[in-house]
Every structure is written in structure tokens, then in C-alpha cells.
Amino acid sequence: MSIKIVNGMAIPNMPWEECPKGFNGPIWRYSKNPVINRHPNSVISRAFNSALVPFNGEFVGVFRGDNLDDIPHLYVGHSKDGIHIDISEEQIHFVDKNGNPLKDTNYQYDPRVIMLEGSYYIVWCDDLCGPTISIAKTDDFKTFVKFDNPFLPYNRNGVLFPRKVNDMYYMLSRPSDSGHTAFGDIFLSQSKDMTFWGKNRVVAQRGYEWWCALKIGAGPAPIELEDGWLVFIHGVNRTCNDYVYSIGALILDHDDPSKVLYRCKDFLMTPEADYETVGFVSNVIFPTCALVDAPTGRIALYYGAADTYTALAFTTVDKVVDYIKKHGR
Ligand code: BMA
């Protein structure tokens, strides 16, 4: 491994499969995908666009579960191996900073889980008279303390950096409209306290390339490298049959992540497997979580497939960074 992961940890028990012989792409699918099938429990019809972290030698996560009325809520899930995941049937109920229960919002979706300063932060799309970003903090995945409405609507995709940069918390987001949003660019916002966000910068706009010509948005929490931040993204093509979501990547400047050092002009992965091309929303792959084993540079990338399944793909930091640079613009 030649590229060093900074502030990373060893996750020797995370899911892993070697690249299949003869496969030339930058990311390869887990041979036993999907890892979460339809109806993972009695209250959830589909669980996808979700995130796991290492926790006490095992894994814990926050999952988007679309209920039997199609409305998404957030659920805690536990796993010993990152593959067999036991999702709770009781949705997460948030409390305020004094521990008082908050009224459940109408829906919650696309959670990211970020380890930061020894705690875990959940960032997701919430309802505040329309979709926008919420943030909560937990130490035990039992009590989730919600910050006081940090973002205005509409914004459906928030991703926090795993540490302060220049003494500020950094958030990537994708401002949107209240519906299926025929536009989307990645912005960076800064905060001293997780509640008041500003100093907004445009990081990357939808592309000339067709796979990301309609919108782009950040995926999992950025991965810190010695000289940059590796960010997996989703990119959307508008075809005559509807939106197609692929996975791409950016490398942002280490000290000023509003600057893009490399942007991969080609997708890293596009919907091709049956569980990606056929489902509740066909032709969608949406990355939301990356487990990274710092000593080996192995990356296990979790993504929602067809808004129906949770799937897994693998790469290494060397392989993907090399690909981004060779296919960069
Ligand atoms: C996006 C988000 C995701 C969803 C995707 C495809 O805008 O709302 O939750 O996976 O659309 O439907």
C-alpha cells in the first residue's frame, strides 16, 4: 500500500473479498449481494442508503427503513460481521440536549454515521416543512441527541467530515427542491458548534459527463489521505426512462476541502447487476458508507441498490485513487 490513510483505524473483521480474476474496474461487487434483502423485519419493506461503523469489536449502524406505508424512518442495526445485520423494529426517537423527547418528524432518510471526537454523529434527511438536513449525536446507539434544526429546507443530502478542519466542523451538502430535484451540486458549509452553519462554498457542480450531468452529491464521510480527502459521490443521468444514479469520486484539497484536486470524469460503478437495475426505483446505486481498514487500505463500500436493497462493493485506496487520477479532469 503506498497511499497512507490518515486518522484511520484497523478494522480487521470488516467484510472483504479479493478482486475477481480478470476484473479491470476500480470497484468490485460482493459476490453474495445484496446484504439486506426485502422485508428485513416485520415493519420494514426495504432498507437501503444506510451506514455502519465499527463498535466494540462488532458493527452498529443507522438504517433507513421504508415502512409498509412506504414512509422511511431510521432504525438501529447490529452486526457481528458487517454482513448479517439485525435491524430493530423500533424506530429511533430523538431527544433534545436536556434529554427531553422530541416529537417524531414525518419522515427521515439516507443516514450517514460519522465517528468524530470519540462520539458518533448521525446526519440524515429530515422533515422541517420539507426535506432538510438534521444532525444528532450518540455514544451508545441508544440515546440520540438532536441538534436544534441546523439547516433550512430544502436539502436532502448531508455528509459530515470525520474531524474538524481549520478548527471548524465541515459539512458537504446538496441543496435541492422539495421533490425529486432536477439539479444538484455539492456545497461545503462550516460550523463552530454543529448548529450554526455558514461560510458556504461551492465544491463541485454537476458535470459535462452525462452520468453526472443532472446532479451530484457526496456519499460516505470523506476519507482522509495524507494530501487530500477521498470522497465517493453519487452522480445522476436523466434518461428518457428516468434518473440513473451511479457512483463516482472526487479528491479534495487536504487543507481547503472546498477545492477539488481531482474529479473522476468516468463513473466508478453504474447500475448493472439485477438488484441495481430492477427494484422499487430501478437503476439506482447510492453510496452512503465506507469502512476503511487503515493498515491495508481496504475499503468496503455500502450502497443502496434500486432503493430496495443494501449492497456492498470493495476496492483499495491505492486502486481507486490511481483510477481517479488516471481518469481525472
Ligand atoms: C435521491 C434520494 C435517495 C434515493 C434516490 C433515488 O434523491 O432521495 O434517497 O435513493 O433519490 O430514488
XYZ file of C-alpha atoms and ligand atoms in Angstrom:
341
model
C 0.000 0.000 0.000
C 1.550 3.314 -0.987
C -1.183 5.839 -0.135
C -1.487 6.411 3.612
C -4.856 6.800 5.315
C -4.660 9.472 7.996
C -6.503 9.163 11.333
C -7.781 5.780 10.232
C -8.267 2.667 12.328
C -7.693 -1.039 11.836
C -10.934 -2.941 11.161
C -9.573 -6.456 10.616
C -13.051 -8.044 10.837
C -14.720 -5.838 8.228
C -16.215 -7.516 5.155
C -13.710 -8.175 2.375
C -13.393 -10.086 -0.875
C -10.419 -10.004 -3.257
C -10.883 -8.551 -6.731
C -12.177 -11.286 -9.069
C -9.554 -12.518 -11.566
C -9.737 -10.672 -14.885
C -11.877 -7.816 -13.491
C -10.451 -4.442 -14.515
C -12.794 -1.900 -12.934
C -11.920 0.212 -9.888
C -14.628 -1.311 -7.614
C -15.946 -4.866 -7.487
C -19.281 -6.091 -6.151
C -19.616 -8.509 -3.245
C -20.379 -11.918 -4.731
C -23.255 -12.540 -2.293
C -25.067 -9.213 -2.766
C -27.456 -7.929 -1.634
C -26.568 -7.942 2.043
C -30.035 -6.718 3.061
C -32.934 -8.173 1.128
C -36.550 -7.044 1.008
C -38.502 -7.215 4.290
C -35.554 -7.451 6.721
C -38.124 -7.432 9.555
C -41.862 -7.186 10.048
C -42.103 -3.366 9.917
C -39.651 -2.594 7.095
C -40.283 -3.366 3.443
C -36.919 -2.056 2.169
C -33.708 -0.986 3.993
C -31.078 0.896 1.975
C -28.960 4.115 1.855
C -27.679 3.378 5.364
C -24.438 3.349 7.354
C -22.431 1.185 9.742
C -19.426 1.845 11.982
C -17.133 -0.436 13.999
C -18.358 -0.646 17.588
C -16.991 -2.764 20.470
C -15.336 -5.225 18.073
C -18.561 -5.595 16.071
C -20.616 -3.180 13.958
C -23.555 -0.930 14.622
C -25.410 1.345 12.255
C -28.373 3.508 11.478
C -30.634 2.227 8.735
C -33.219 3.778 6.506
C -36.238 1.515 6.704
C -39.148 2.233 4.386
C -42.223 1.025 6.244
C -45.267 -0.824 4.963
C -46.798 2.569 4.091
C -43.600 3.479 2.114
C -42.614 6.194 4.623
C -38.933 5.995 5.682
C -37.761 6.120 9.300
C -34.430 5.438 10.996
C -33.577 2.222 12.832
C -30.531 0.958 14.712
C -28.962 -2.216 13.326
C -26.339 -4.506 14.870
C -23.956 -6.867 13.105
C -21.050 -9.074 14.112
C -19.549 -9.246 10.626
C -20.905 -6.227 8.710
C -22.955 -8.549 6.507
C -25.634 -10.205 8.624
C -27.461 -7.235 10.058
C -30.182 -7.329 12.676
C -32.342 -4.220 12.335
C -34.536 -3.078 15.218
C -38.304 -2.854 14.723
C -38.491 0.252 16.909
C -37.655 3.476 15.071
C -35.185 5.933 16.618
C -36.871 8.602 18.752
C -34.646 11.637 19.285
C -34.220 13.730 22.426
C -33.073 17.327 22.859
C -29.859 18.306 24.657
C -31.661 18.188 28.020
C -32.845 14.655 27.375
C -36.465 15.656 26.673
C -38.211 13.562 24.000
C -38.775 15.369 20.702
C -41.845 14.874 18.548
C -41.093 12.407 15.752
C -40.845 14.154 12.381
C -42.904 12.819 9.456
C -40.024 11.007 7.767
C -36.267 10.505 7.982
C -33.946 9.017 5.369
C -30.429 8.452 3.982
C -28.496 8.462 7.299
C -24.715 8.728 7.448
C -22.868 7.767 10.638
C -19.615 9.596 11.328
C -17.105 8.896 14.093
C -15.905 12.270 15.331
C -14.113 13.280 18.531
C -14.917 9.963 20.213
C -18.678 10.164 19.575
C -20.950 9.162 16.685
C -22.843 11.701 14.634
C -25.864 10.848 12.544
C -26.644 13.127 9.605
C -29.824 12.492 7.639
C -32.611 13.978 5.576
C -35.393 15.058 7.943
C -38.709 16.874 7.630
C -38.845 20.554 8.554
C -41.815 21.654 6.491
C -39.968 19.920 3.622
C -36.759 17.923 3.438
C -33.601 19.201 5.052
C -30.546 18.023 6.987
C -30.606 17.060 10.657
C -27.726 16.101 12.940
C -27.739 14.019 16.116
C -25.047 12.698 18.429
C -24.867 9.383 20.247
C -22.300 7.491 22.294
C -24.210 4.254 22.764
C -26.703 3.987 19.858
C -29.484 4.058 22.460
C -29.844 7.781 23.172
C -29.692 10.133 20.184
C -29.439 13.846 20.976
C -30.618 16.025 18.134
C -29.119 19.438 17.357
C -31.599 22.295 17.009
C -32.596 22.426 13.298
C -29.190 23.272 11.817
C -30.247 23.581 8.152
C -33.056 25.313 6.266
C -35.095 23.351 3.731
C -34.574 22.157 1.088
C -31.543 19.936 1.233
C -31.632 16.156 1.098
C -28.026 15.053 1.315
C -25.656 15.949 4.168
C -22.248 14.413 4.879
C -20.038 15.455 7.788
C -16.221 15.364 7.780
C -14.780 12.965 10.392
C -12.741 15.702 12.108
C -12.570 19.460 12.404
C -10.647 21.192 9.616
C -9.140 24.597 10.372
C -10.885 24.347 13.748
C -14.337 24.128 12.149
C -16.787 21.288 11.565
C -17.255 20.785 7.822
C -20.387 19.521 6.087
C -20.910 18.670 2.427
C -24.489 19.025 1.251
C -26.635 19.185 -1.832
C -29.336 21.875 -1.713
C -32.469 20.714 -3.511
C -36.155 21.394 -4.042
C -38.998 19.739 -2.177
C -39.422 16.948 -4.723
C -37.265 14.862 -6.981
C -34.972 17.810 -7.789
C -33.698 18.078 -11.341
C -30.457 19.732 -10.171
C -27.808 19.181 -7.522
C -24.325 20.456 -6.715
C -22.025 19.850 -3.765
C -21.533 22.682 -1.273
C -19.307 22.916 1.810
C -20.556 24.642 4.985
C -18.675 25.308 8.210
C -19.717 25.462 11.841
C -18.118 26.004 15.231
C -20.894 24.184 17.120
C -22.833 21.897 14.702
C -25.858 24.209 14.931
C -24.934 27.416 13.105
C -23.583 26.731 9.623
C -22.141 29.204 7.126
C -19.063 30.250 5.133
C -20.668 28.274 2.303
C -18.576 27.325 -0.727
C -19.395 25.566 -3.973
C -17.204 22.466 -4.167
C -18.309 20.711 -7.341
C -21.093 21.213 -9.825
C -22.926 18.685 -11.955
C -20.775 17.590 -14.820
C -20.302 17.795 -18.524
C -20.196 13.991 -18.500
C -23.674 12.531 -18.904
C -23.545 10.108 -15.931
C -23.437 13.110 -13.570
C -24.979 15.832 -15.748
C -28.194 16.234 -13.698
C -26.868 16.224 -10.136
C -24.027 15.154 -7.901
C -23.926 14.641 -4.134
C -21.499 13.354 -1.518
C -21.724 9.729 -0.387
C -19.943 8.376 2.719
C -17.926 10.566 5.099
C -14.738 11.810 3.396
C -11.680 9.566 3.852
C -8.573 11.451 4.943
C -5.395 10.868 2.925
C -2.008 12.499 3.511
C -2.583 15.037 0.757
C -6.344 15.151 0.324
C -9.815 13.817 1.096
C -11.268 10.953 -0.897
C -15.000 11.479 -1.412
C -17.232 8.918 -3.087
C -20.196 10.634 -4.704
C -23.417 9.816 -6.496
C -23.999 11.248 -9.961
C -27.287 11.317 -11.835
C -28.061 10.979 -15.529
C -31.527 11.944 -16.746
C -32.521 9.427 -19.386
C -35.857 9.196 -21.200
C -36.686 6.388 -18.742
C -35.916 8.451 -15.635
C -32.952 9.147 -13.378
C -29.949 6.786 -13.289
C -27.697 7.015 -10.205
C -24.023 5.955 -10.496
C -21.034 6.114 -8.136
C -18.122 8.480 -8.803
C -15.377 10.170 -6.781
C -13.548 13.393 -6.015
C -10.300 14.120 -4.201
C -10.486 17.376 -2.240
C -7.591 19.511 -1.032
C -6.369 18.455 2.399
C -6.276 21.912 3.994
C -9.026 23.553 1.971
C -11.608 20.885 1.088
C -13.643 23.393 -0.911
C -11.012 22.866 -3.642
C -11.207 19.842 -5.908
C -7.784 18.345 -6.717
C -9.095 15.513 -8.905
C -12.509 14.739 -10.264
C -13.032 11.359 -11.863
C -14.650 12.070 -15.216
C -15.915 8.487 -15.525
C -18.198 6.700 -13.100
C -16.553 4.137 -10.829
C -19.637 1.919 -10.932
C -23.025 2.189 -12.671
C -26.165 0.064 -12.183
C -25.540 -3.251 -13.936
C -26.435 -6.074 -11.522
C -30.077 -7.227 -11.418
C -30.565 -5.960 -7.847
C -29.427 -2.498 -9.044
C -31.353 -2.300 -12.310
C -34.653 -3.714 -11.047
C -36.389 -2.626 -7.865
C -38.590 -0.016 -6.235
C -36.603 2.713 -8.067
C -34.683 0.919 -10.790
C -31.166 1.901 -11.884
C -30.009 3.473 -8.637
C -26.761 2.862 -6.766
C -26.313 5.296 -3.886
C -23.169 5.038 -1.676
C -23.595 6.068 1.964
C -20.932 4.272 3.997
C -17.275 3.287 3.654
C -15.493 1.093 6.172
C -11.761 1.612 5.759
C -9.080 -0.659 7.183
C -6.189 1.804 7.545
C -3.271 -0.702 7.687
C -4.258 -2.452 4.423
C -6.123 0.367 2.647
C -9.111 -1.921 2.066
C -12.437 -0.187 1.558
C -15.873 -1.808 1.973
C -18.404 0.474 0.321
C -22.072 0.107 1.289
C -24.640 1.386 -1.154
C -28.377 1.376 -1.624
C -29.416 -0.590 -4.705
C -32.605 0.321 -6.569
C -33.997 1.959 -3.382
C -34.729 -1.624 -2.350
C -31.589 -3.409 -1.129
C -28.360 -2.704 0.718
C -25.349 -3.928 -1.240
C -21.598 -3.981 -0.772
C -18.624 -3.380 -3.044
C -14.883 -3.413 -2.454
C -11.780 -1.562 -3.536
C -8.488 -0.392 -2.070
C -7.355 3.152 -1.556
C -4.383 2.631 -3.917
C -6.536 1.231 -6.690
C -9.312 3.796 -6.514
C -7.033 6.834 -6.131
C -4.929 5.651 -9.065
C -8.105 5.253 -11.148
C -9.400 8.707 -10.160
C -6.082 10.309 -11.105
C -5.826 8.445 -14.422
C -9.450 9.271 -15.275
C -9.336 12.725 -13.699
C -10.066 16.121 -15.042
C -32.275 10.661 -4.070
C -32.508 10.368 -2.607
C -32.293 8.910 -2.315
C -32.777 7.973 -3.370
C -32.522 8.491 -4.764
C -33.119 7.632 -5.861
O -32.559 11.984 -4.402
O -33.805 10.759 -2.275
O -32.954 8.593 -1.121
O -32.087 6.760 -3.237
O -33.022 9.787 -4.878
O -34.507 7.476 -5.735
